[in-house]
Short mmCIF file of C-alpha atoms in Angstrom, two decimals:
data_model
loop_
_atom_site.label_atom_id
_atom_site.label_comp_id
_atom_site.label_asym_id
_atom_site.label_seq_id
_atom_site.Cartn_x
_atom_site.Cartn_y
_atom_site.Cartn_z
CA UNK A 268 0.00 0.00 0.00
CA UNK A 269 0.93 3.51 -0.40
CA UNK A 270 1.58 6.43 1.92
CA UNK A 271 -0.79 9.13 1.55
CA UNK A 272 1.15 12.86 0.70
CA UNK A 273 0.35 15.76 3.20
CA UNK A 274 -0.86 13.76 5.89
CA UNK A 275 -2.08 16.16 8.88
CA UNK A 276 -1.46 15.95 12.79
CA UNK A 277 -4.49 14.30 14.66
CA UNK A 278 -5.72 17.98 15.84
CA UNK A 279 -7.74 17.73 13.15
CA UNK A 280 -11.36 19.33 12.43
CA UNK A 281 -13.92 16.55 12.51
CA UNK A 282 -16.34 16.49 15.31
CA UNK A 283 -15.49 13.18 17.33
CA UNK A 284 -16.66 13.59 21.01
CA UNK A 285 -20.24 12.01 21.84
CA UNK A 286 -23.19 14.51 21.91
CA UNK A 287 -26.33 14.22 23.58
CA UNK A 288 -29.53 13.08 21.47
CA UNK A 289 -31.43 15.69 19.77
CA UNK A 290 -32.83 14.48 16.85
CA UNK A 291 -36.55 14.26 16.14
CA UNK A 292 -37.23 10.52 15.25
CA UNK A 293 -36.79 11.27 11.49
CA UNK A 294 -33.91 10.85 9.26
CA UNK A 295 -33.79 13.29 6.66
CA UNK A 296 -31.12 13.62 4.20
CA UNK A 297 -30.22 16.52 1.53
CA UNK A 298 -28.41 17.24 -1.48
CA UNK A 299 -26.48 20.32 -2.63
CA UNK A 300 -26.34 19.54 -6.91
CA UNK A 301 -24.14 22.59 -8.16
CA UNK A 302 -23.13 20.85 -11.33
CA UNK A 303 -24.26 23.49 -14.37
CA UNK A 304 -23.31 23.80 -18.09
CA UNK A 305 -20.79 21.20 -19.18
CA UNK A 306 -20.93 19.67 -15.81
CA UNK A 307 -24.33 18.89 -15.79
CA UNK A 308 -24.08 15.18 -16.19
CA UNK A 309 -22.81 14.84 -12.89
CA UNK A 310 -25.99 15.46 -11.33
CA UNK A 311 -27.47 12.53 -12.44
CA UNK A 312 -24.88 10.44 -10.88
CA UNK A 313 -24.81 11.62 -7.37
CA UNK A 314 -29.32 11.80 -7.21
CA UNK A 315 -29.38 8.23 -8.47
CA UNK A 316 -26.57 6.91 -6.05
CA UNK A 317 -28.42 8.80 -3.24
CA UNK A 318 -31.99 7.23 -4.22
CA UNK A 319 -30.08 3.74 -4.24
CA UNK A 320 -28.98 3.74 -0.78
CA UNK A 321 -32.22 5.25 0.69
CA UNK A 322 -33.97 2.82 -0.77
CA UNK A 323 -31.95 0.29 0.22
CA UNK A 324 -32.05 1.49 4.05
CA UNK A 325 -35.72 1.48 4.04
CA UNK A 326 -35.67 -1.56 2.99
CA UNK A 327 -33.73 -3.03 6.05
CA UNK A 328 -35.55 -0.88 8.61
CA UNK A 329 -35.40 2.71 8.27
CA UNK A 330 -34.24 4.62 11.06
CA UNK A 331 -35.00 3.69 14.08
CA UNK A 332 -38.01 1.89 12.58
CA UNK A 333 -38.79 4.90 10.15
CA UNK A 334 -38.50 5.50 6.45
CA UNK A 335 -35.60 7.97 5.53
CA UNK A 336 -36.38 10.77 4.34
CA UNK A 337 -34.62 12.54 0.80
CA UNK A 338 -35.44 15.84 1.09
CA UNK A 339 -36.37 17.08 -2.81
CA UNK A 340 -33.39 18.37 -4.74
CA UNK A 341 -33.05 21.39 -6.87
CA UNK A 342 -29.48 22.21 -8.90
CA UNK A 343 -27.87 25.73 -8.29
CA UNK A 344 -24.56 26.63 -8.56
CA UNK A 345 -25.22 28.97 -5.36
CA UNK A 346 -24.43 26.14 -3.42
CA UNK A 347 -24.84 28.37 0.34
CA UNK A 348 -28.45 29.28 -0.85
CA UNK A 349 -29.38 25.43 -1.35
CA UNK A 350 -27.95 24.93 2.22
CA UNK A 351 -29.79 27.31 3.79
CA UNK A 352 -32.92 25.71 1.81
CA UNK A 353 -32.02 22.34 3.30
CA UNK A 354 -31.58 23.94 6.77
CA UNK A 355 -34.91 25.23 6.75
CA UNK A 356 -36.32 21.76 5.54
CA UNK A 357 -34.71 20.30 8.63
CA UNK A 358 -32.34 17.97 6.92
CA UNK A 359 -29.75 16.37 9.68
CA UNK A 360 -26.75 15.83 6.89
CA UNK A 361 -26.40 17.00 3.49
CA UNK A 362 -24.29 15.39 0.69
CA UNK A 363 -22.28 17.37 -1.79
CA UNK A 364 -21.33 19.75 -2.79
CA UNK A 365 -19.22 18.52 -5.96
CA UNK A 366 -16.87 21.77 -6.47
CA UNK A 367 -14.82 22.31 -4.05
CA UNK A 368 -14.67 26.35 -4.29
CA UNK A 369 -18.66 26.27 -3.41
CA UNK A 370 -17.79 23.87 -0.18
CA UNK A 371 -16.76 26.85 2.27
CA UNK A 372 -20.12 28.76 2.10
CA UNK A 373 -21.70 25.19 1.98
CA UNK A 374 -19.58 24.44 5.51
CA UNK A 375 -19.71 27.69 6.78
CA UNK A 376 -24.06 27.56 6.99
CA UNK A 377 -24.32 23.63 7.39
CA UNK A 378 -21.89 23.75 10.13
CA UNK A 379 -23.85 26.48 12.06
CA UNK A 380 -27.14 25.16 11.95
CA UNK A 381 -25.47 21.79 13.32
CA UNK A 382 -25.95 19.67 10.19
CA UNK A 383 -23.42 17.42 9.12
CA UNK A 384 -22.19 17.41 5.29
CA UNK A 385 -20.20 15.07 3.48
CA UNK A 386 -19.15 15.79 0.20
CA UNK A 387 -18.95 12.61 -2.63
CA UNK A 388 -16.47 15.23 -4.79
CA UNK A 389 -14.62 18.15 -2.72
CA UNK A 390 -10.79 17.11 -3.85
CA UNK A 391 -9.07 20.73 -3.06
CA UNK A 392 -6.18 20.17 0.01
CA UNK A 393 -7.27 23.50 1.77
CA UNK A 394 -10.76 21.81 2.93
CA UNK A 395 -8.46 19.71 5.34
CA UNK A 396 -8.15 22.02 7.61
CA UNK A 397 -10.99 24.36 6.80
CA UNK A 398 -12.82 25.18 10.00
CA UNK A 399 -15.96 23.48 9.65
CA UNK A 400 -16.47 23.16 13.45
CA UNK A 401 -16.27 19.25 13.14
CA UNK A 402 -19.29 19.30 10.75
CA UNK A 403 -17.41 18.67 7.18
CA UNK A 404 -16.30 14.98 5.99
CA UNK A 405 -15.83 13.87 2.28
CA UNK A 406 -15.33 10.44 0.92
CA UNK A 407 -13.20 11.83 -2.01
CA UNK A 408 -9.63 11.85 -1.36
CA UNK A 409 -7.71 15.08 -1.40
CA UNK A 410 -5.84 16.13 -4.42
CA UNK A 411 -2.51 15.53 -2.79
CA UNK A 412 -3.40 12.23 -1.88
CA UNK A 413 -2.59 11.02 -5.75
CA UNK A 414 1.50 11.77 -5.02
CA UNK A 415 2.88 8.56 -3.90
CA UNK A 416 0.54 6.79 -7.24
CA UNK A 417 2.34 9.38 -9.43
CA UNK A 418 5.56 8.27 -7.55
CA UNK A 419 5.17 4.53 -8.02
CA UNK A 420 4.14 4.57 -11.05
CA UNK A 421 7.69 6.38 -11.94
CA UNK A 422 9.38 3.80 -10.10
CA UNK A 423 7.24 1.12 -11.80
CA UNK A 424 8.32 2.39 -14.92
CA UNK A 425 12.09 1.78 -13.85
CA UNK A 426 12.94 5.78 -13.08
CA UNK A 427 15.08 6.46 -10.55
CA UNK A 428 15.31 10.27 -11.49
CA UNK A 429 11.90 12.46 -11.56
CA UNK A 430 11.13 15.92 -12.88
CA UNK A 431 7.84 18.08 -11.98
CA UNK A 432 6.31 20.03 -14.11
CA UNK A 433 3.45 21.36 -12.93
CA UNK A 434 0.62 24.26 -14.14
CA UNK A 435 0.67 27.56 -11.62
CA UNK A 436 -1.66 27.64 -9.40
CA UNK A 437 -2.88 26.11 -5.89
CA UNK A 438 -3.95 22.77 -7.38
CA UNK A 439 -0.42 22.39 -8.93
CA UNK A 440 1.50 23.75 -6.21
CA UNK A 441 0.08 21.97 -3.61
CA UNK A 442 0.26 18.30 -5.76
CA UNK A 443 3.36 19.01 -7.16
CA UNK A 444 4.58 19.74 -3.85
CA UNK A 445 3.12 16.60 -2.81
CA UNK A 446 5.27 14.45 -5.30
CA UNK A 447 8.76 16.04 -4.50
CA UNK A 448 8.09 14.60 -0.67
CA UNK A 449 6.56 11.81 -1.83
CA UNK A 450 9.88 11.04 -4.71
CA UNK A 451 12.38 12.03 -1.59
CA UNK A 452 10.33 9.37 0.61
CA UNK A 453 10.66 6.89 -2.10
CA UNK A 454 14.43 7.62 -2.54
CA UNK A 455 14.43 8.83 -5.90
CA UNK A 456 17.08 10.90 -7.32
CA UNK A 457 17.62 14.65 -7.49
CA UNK A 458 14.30 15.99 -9.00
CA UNK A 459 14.04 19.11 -11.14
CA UNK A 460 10.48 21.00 -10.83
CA UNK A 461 9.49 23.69 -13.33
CA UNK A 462 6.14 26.31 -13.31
CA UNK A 463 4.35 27.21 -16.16
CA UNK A 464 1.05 29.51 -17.05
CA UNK A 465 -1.33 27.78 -19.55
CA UNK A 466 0.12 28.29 -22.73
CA UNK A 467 3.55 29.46 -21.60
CA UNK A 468 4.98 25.46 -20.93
CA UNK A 469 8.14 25.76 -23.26
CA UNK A 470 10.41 26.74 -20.83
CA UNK A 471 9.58 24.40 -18.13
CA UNK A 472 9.74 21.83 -20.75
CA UNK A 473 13.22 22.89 -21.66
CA UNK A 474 13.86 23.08 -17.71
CA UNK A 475 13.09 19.28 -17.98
CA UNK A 476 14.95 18.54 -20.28
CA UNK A 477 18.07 20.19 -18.99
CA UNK A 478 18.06 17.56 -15.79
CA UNK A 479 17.39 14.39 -18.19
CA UNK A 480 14.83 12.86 -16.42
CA UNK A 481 14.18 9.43 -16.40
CA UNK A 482 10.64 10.21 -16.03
CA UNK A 483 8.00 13.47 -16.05
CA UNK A 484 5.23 13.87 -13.55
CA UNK A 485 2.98 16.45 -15.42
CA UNK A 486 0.65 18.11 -13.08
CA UNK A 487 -1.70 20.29 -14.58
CA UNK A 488 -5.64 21.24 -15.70
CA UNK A 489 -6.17 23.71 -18.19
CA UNK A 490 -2.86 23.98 -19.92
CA UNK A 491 -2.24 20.34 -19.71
CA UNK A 492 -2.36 19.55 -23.89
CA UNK A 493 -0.09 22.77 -24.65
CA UNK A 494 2.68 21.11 -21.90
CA UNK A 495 2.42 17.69 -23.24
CA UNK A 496 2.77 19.00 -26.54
CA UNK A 497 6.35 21.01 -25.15
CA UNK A 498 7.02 18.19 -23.80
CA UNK A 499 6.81 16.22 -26.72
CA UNK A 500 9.30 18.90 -29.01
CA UNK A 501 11.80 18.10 -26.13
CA UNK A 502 11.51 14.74 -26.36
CA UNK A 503 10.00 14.14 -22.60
CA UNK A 504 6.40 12.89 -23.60
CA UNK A 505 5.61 8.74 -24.93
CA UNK A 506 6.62 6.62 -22.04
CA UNK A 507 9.00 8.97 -19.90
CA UNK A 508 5.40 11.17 -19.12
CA UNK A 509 3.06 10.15 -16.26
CA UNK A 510 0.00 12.40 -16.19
CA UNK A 511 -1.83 13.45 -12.61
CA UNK A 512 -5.72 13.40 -12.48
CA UNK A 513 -6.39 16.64 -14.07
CA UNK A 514 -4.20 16.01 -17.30
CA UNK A 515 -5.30 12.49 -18.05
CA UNK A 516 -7.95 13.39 -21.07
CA UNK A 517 -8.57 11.74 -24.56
CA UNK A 518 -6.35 13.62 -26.94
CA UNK A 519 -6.67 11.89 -30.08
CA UNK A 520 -5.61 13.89 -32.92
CA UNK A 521 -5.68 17.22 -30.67
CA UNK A 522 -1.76 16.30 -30.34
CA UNK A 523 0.82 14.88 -32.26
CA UNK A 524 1.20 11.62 -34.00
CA UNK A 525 2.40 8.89 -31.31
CA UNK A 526 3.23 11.73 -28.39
CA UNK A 527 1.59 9.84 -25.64
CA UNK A 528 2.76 6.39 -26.79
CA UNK A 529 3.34 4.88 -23.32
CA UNK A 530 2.15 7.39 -20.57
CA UNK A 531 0.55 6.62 -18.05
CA UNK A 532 -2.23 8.80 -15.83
CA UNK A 533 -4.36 8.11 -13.24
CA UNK A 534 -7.69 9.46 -12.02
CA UNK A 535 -9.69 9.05 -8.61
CA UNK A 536 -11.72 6.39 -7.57
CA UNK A 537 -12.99 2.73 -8.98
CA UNK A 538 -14.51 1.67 -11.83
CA UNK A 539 -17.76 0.84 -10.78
CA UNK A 540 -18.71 -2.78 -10.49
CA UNK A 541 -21.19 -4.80 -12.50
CA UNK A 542 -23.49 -5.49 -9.80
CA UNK A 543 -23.25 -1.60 -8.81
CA UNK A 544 -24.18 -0.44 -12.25
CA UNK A 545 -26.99 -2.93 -12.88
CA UNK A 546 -28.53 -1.52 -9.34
CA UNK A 547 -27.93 2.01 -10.42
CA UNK A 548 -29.72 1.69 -13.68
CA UNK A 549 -32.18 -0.20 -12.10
CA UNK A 550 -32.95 2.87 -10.47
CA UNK A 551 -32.41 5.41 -13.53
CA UNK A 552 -32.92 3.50 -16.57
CA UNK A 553 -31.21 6.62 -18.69
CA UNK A 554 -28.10 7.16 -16.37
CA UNK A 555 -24.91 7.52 -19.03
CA UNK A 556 -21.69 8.42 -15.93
CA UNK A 557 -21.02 7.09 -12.79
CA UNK A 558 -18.89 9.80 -11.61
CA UNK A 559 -19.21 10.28 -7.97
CA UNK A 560 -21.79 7.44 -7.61
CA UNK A 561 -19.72 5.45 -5.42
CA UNK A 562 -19.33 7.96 -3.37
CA UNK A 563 -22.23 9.41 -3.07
CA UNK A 564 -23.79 5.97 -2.36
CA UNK A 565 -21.15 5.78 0.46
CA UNK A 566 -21.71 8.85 1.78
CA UNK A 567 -25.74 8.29 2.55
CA UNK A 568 -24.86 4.97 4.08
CA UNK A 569 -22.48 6.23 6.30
CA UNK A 570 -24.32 8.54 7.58
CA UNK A 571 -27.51 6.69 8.56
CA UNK A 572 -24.81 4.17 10.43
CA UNK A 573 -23.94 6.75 11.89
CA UNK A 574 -27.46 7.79 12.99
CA UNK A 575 -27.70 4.19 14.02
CA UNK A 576 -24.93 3.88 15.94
CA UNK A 577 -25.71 7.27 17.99
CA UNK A 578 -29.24 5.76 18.04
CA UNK A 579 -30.34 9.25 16.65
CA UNK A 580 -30.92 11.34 14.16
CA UNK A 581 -28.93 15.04 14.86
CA UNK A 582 -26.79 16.39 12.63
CA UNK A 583 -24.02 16.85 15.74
CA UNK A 584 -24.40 12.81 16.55
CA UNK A 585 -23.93 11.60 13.33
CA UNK A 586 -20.90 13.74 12.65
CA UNK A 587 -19.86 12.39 16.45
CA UNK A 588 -20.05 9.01 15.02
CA UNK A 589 -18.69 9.27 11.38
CA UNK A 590 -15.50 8.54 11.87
CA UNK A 591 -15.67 5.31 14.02
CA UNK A 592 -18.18 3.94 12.10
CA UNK A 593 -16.00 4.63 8.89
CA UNK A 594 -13.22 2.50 10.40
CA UNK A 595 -11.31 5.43 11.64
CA UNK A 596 -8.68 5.54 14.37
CA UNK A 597 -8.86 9.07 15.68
CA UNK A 598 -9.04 9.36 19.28
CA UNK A 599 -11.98 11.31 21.09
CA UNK A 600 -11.42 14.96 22.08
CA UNK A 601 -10.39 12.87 25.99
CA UNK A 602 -8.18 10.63 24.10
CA UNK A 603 -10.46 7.56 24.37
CA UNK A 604 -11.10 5.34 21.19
CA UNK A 605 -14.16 4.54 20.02
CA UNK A 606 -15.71 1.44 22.38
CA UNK A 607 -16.58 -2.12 20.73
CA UNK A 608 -14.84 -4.29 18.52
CA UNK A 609 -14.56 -3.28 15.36
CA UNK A 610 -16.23 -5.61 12.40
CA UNK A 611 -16.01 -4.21 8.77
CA UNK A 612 -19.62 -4.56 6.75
CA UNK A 613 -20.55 -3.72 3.09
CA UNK A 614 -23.96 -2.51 4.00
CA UNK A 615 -26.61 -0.33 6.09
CA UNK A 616 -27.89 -3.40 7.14
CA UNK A 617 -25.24 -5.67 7.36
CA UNK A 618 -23.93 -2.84 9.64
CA UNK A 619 -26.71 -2.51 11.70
CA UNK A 620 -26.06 -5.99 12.58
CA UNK A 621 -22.79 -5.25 13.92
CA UNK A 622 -24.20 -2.54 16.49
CA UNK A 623 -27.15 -5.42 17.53
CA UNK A 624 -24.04 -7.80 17.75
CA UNK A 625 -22.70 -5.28 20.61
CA UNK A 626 -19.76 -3.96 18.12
CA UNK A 627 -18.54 -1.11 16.23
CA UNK A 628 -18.93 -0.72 12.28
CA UNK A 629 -16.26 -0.59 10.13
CA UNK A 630 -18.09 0.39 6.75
CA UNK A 631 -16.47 -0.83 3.28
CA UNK A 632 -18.30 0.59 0.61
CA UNK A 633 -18.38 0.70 -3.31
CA UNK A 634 -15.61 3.14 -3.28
CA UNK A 635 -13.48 0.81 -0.81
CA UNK A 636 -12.39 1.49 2.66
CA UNK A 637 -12.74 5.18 4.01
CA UNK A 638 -11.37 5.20 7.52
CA UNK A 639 -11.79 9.24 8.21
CA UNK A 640 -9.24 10.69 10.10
CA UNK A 641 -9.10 13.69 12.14
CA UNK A 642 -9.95 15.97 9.69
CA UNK A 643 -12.88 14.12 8.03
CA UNK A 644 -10.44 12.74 5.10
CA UNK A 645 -10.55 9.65 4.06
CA UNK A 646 -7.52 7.45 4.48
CA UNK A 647 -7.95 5.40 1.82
CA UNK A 648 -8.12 6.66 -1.41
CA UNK A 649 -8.16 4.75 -4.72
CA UNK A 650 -7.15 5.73 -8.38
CA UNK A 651 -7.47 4.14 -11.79
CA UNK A 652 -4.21 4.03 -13.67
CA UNK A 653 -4.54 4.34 -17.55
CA UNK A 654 -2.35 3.91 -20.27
CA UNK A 655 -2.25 5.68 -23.78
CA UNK A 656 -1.42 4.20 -27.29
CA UNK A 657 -0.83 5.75 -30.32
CA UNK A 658 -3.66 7.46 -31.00
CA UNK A 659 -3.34 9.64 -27.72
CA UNK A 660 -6.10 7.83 -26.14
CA UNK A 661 -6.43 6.55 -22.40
CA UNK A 662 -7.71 2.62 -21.88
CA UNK A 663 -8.08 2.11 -17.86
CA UNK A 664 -4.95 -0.85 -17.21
CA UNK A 665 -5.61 -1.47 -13.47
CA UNK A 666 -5.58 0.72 -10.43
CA UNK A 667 -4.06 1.58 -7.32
CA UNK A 668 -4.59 2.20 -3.74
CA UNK A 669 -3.02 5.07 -1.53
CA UNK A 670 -3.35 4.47 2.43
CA UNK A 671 -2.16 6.83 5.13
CA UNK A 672 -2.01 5.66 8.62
CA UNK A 673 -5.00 8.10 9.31
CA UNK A 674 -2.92 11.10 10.46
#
């Protein structure tokens, strides 16, 4: 397994002392959809996942002997006015939001109406440590958490020298910061990084070039096809380029003949399984992506363990019970762990059982283990490697998983 980059101390944010029961008997669950435009599609994805696992909790119970409740959605990119919407409609968590620049105003009135919010998407480092109160989880891993992938998959490749290049910018700062611990960890040798604006990649490339590299880590968004294409000129693309999650894209003819021959990219999460995406259809016959699905389906199960576990329904007792029911390790604010043996389940009600059995829930869902840590993170994050051909194009070739040890 792999170490997770930019682990954080246990003082972390996430609420995980006990709280007294407040809840009103029913379980009512929101969503904040702030997917517009091109984006749209991911919508789709999260409501279906959502409708899924409701359905499937009613199914073994309810809450406490009642139905669930999912509160109606609507889709606005004002993602603080739909959770001051769900406030008022009494929901006790909220999932989403999926950008992460709309999850501070999101926090910021979820967290002081006492509701606890997981996000199936938020991947920006900063939320770790945003002050949410102890109210904010997501079962997305962090941006930096895809370093140590990058890494082996340098090392995999037979590299034992690395160069960054990475696009300006706090998502390529932060990641490409992320891989220069991550190569020094691994013991790789001296490693050259190089900046670039969108459009302006030539002399990072030549940068690159200058400390022959065995291998390339290109991190980048927006200008990621004009730095591959630098790249390329200077002879650093095919096989000696691996791509981070926000390059990997199907280029085709949009680059030159043969210039990702032999890269590699990842991007989060796993490929949904067959049994998932029959059960997902089943439930939206016309659903086309399953982008988030996983973890939005995670995300609603979790927290109705939770509710189950704190035997109610308040926003402030299930985010006192997220974490130990996710298989987490963080101590209590009085430095107690979580009581009762912990037995990992695949289910709302397989998990129930374990709390009727006397013992703690350690919930394994469609996106794999989670185990929050002290800031709501998960510890566990998983990534789908890819590889191109000729034509420029990415075909999924297997996958990865990143750990940390929940710091």
């Amino acid at each position: 397994m792999l170490a997770l980059a930019g682990c954080l101390a246990p003082a972390g944010g996430a609420r995980v002392e006990r709280a007294d029961a407040s809840g009103d008997g029913t379980l009512r669950i929101g969503l904040i959809l702030d997917n517009t435009g091109k984006q749209d599609f991911l919508n789709a994805s999260q409501l279906t996942a959502a409708k899924l696992a409701v359905r499937e909790i009613n199914a073994a119970g309810g809450h406490k002997g009642k139905p669930v409740e999912l509160l109606p959605e609507t889709i606005s990119s004002d993602a603080a006015a739909q959770a001051k919407a769900l406030a008022a409609a009494k929901a006790d968590v909220v999932i989403g939001p999926t950008d992460s620049s709309r999850a501070p105003g999101a926090i910021d009135v979820l967290s002081n109406a006492k509701i606890a919010l997981i996000s199936p998407a938020n991947a920006a480092s900063g939320l770790s440590t945003y002050n949410s109160g102890g109210y904010y989880f997501r079962t997305s891993a962090a941006d930096v958490a895809q370093a140590s992938v990058l890494v082996k998959l340098a090392q995999d490749g037979g590299a034992k020298t690395l160069a960054i290049v990475y696009e300006e910018g706090s998502y390529g700062t932060d990641v490409s910061t992320a891989v220069g611990a991550a190569a020094k960890q691994a013991g790789l040798g001296p490693v050259a990084v190089a900046s670039f604006k969108p459009g302006q990649a030539q002399q990072a490339a030549a940068a690159a070039k200058a400390a022959a590299p065995d291998a390339v880590v290109l991190v980048s968004r927006d200008g990621a096809q004009g730095a591959i294409a630098e790249l390329n000129n200077a002879g650093l693309a095919g096989r000696k380029l691996i791509l981070s999650d926000g390059a990997v894209s199907q280029y085709g003819s949009g680059l030159g003949s043969r210039a990702l021959d032999g890269a590699r990219g990842i991007l989060p999460g796993a490929f949904p399984l067959a049994h998932f995406q029959g059960e997902l259809v089943a439930v939206d016959p016309g659903l086309k992506d399953m982008t988030f699905a996983a973890e939005t389906y995670d995300a609603v199960n979790l927290a109705a363990i939770a509710a189950a576990a704190a035997e109610d329904d308040a926003g402030t007792s299930i985010a006192a019970r997220l974490i130990a029911v996710s298989g987490g390790r963080a101590q209590t604010a009085n430095g107690a762990q979580p009581s009762g043996e912990a037995a990992v389940c695949t289910s709302y009600q397989k998990c129930v059982e374990v709390l009727r059995a006397g013992n703690r829930p350690d919930y394994d869902g469609e996106s794999g283990p989670i185990n929050f840590d002290a800031n709501g993170d998960v510890t566990a994050a998983n990534y789908m490697v890819f590889g191109y051909g000729a034509d420029n194009k990415a075909a999924m070739s297997g996958s990865e998983t990143a750990r940390s040890s929940g710091g």
